[in-house]
Amino acid sequence: MATIEEHREEWFQILDEYPDDEKPDPENRLAVETSCSGFLGNMWTRATMPEVQGVSLPELEMVFIHYYLQKGDAFSAAMLAAMTELADAPGGRRAAAKGVERLAETGVPVPSWYGEEVTLGECWKAGDHYGDQLTYFCSFRAPSGDHALSFTVDYSEYHFDMVVDCDSTDDIERLLELHRDRNAKFADRLFVPVQADPAELNPGTKRSFEDWDIFCVEGDASRLAPRFLMLRELWKARMRLLPQIEPDEIRMPTDDELSLFASGFVNHILGKIALRAEHFEAIQELCWFHGVNGPRVSPIRAYVFLERYMPAKYEPGDPVVAAVGELYVPFLRWAASATELRPEAWPYFKYKTEKLLEAYPNWSAKDPDCARIPRPRSL
């Protein structure tokens, strides 16, 4: 098992390799915080429970603090000042503050923005009509200069909430304009930014952190959007300024809800397909999965159902698998109407689902662990 001393040596070498000509101006708060957040994001990919891998993120945060304490220059003071906000653990934030004080006592210049109050500005959101994806935008005000962050999450109640993009800027209008222009071109499935209640942001993004924490620590960092690693800790730090509301619990359909959902589709499909036992079992699966957190259909749900849920429960040659393939598009068309999906959003949804069905079933044997594998970010 690796020891903290081995990790200290490794990270001191990594931090030593940071080129001087790429280090941001210590007075540029957003640039320094982004740099600090990037190192913490990469530390996070190499940290986990100490009893499993031997090192935790709070321990690596202390390595970071010790490194910049010993360097003792203006950039080091700026990085420690950033750590007073960005460290995941409260103890790390306190240790960084003491580090800034120690450097100041030795005459090292502390950035002028250190200790200033950051306040929340406006919040916005944009996304799709299916409820699969939302991008949140937040502006923040500070005496040294305003800045803004965005955070994009793909939602899947049964699977992983995935962070698919992040951004930072000193001008929130730049971020909003990009989404206004793009989303307006695809009004059948996307909506342009609208103002959001700040109370939405923590519950809207928290599960994505928890899901990635479970899967990706000491995992395959190539599965992560690169800018997520750069801005993960900066977003988490700014979210501490917002209402600390927990996301709702994932709610499974009750027997009564499942029965009502299934009977509605059976009545719809009767006479159109000769229903056998495997069709009724397939309908139960379709209605249960698409009834999690209330009846809803979407491209992401279709992907997770066909590529993660079914392979986790069935051998590819099972009659239920074939029955699902036969029923799926008719089921989605009926459910889209029953759940009042916008009519203009159906053609794209149908196209994405039919593409998935072209390769279905695409597994060679039942794999219960398949549901634990994140889907591609490109979906």
PDB file of C-alpha atoms in Angstrom, residues 1 9 11 17 37 48 50 65 86 134 139 141 164 226 273 310 334 344 351 366:
ATOM      1  CA  MET A   1       0.000   0.000   0.000  1.00  0.00           C
ATOM      2  CA  GLU A   9       7.340  12.958  -3.238  1.00  0.00           C
ATOM      3  CA  TRP A  11       3.214  15.522  -6.009  1.00  0.00           C
ATOM      4  CA  GLU A  17       7.154  20.783 -13.206  1.00  0.00           C
ATOM      5  CA  SER A  37      -8.764  23.821  -8.836  1.00  0.00           C
ATOM      6  CA  THR A  48      -9.733   7.460  -2.269  1.00  0.00           C
ATOM      7  CA  PRO A  50      -7.202   5.627   3.038  1.00  0.00           C
ATOM      8  CA  ILE A  65      -0.168  23.367   1.188  1.00  0.00           C
ATOM      9  CA  LEU A  86     -11.226  25.632  -2.665  1.00  0.00           C
ATOM     10  CA  LEU A 134     -29.234  21.067 -17.784  1.00  0.00           C
ATOM     11  CA  SER A 139     -22.258  34.988 -11.889  1.00  0.00           C
ATOM     12  CA  ARG A 141     -19.306  39.559  -7.745  1.00  0.00           C
ATOM     13  CA  VAL A 164     -20.320  16.618 -19.254  1.00  0.00           C
ATOM     14  CA  PRO A 226     -11.286  17.568 -18.928  1.00  0.00           C
ATOM     15  CA  ILE A 273     -49.339  -6.955 -31.727  1.00  0.00           C
ATOM     16  CA  MET A 310     -31.299  -4.877 -19.986  1.00  0.00           C
ATOM     17  CA  TRP A 334     -47.460   6.119 -26.438  1.00  0.00           C
ATOM     18  CA  GLU A 344     -41.797  18.712 -31.751  1.00  0.00           C
ATOM     19  CA  TYR A 351     -34.262   8.924 -34.457  1.00  0.00           C
ATOM     20  CA  LYS A 366     -25.651 -11.019 -18.942  1.00  0.00           C
TER      21      LYS A 366
END
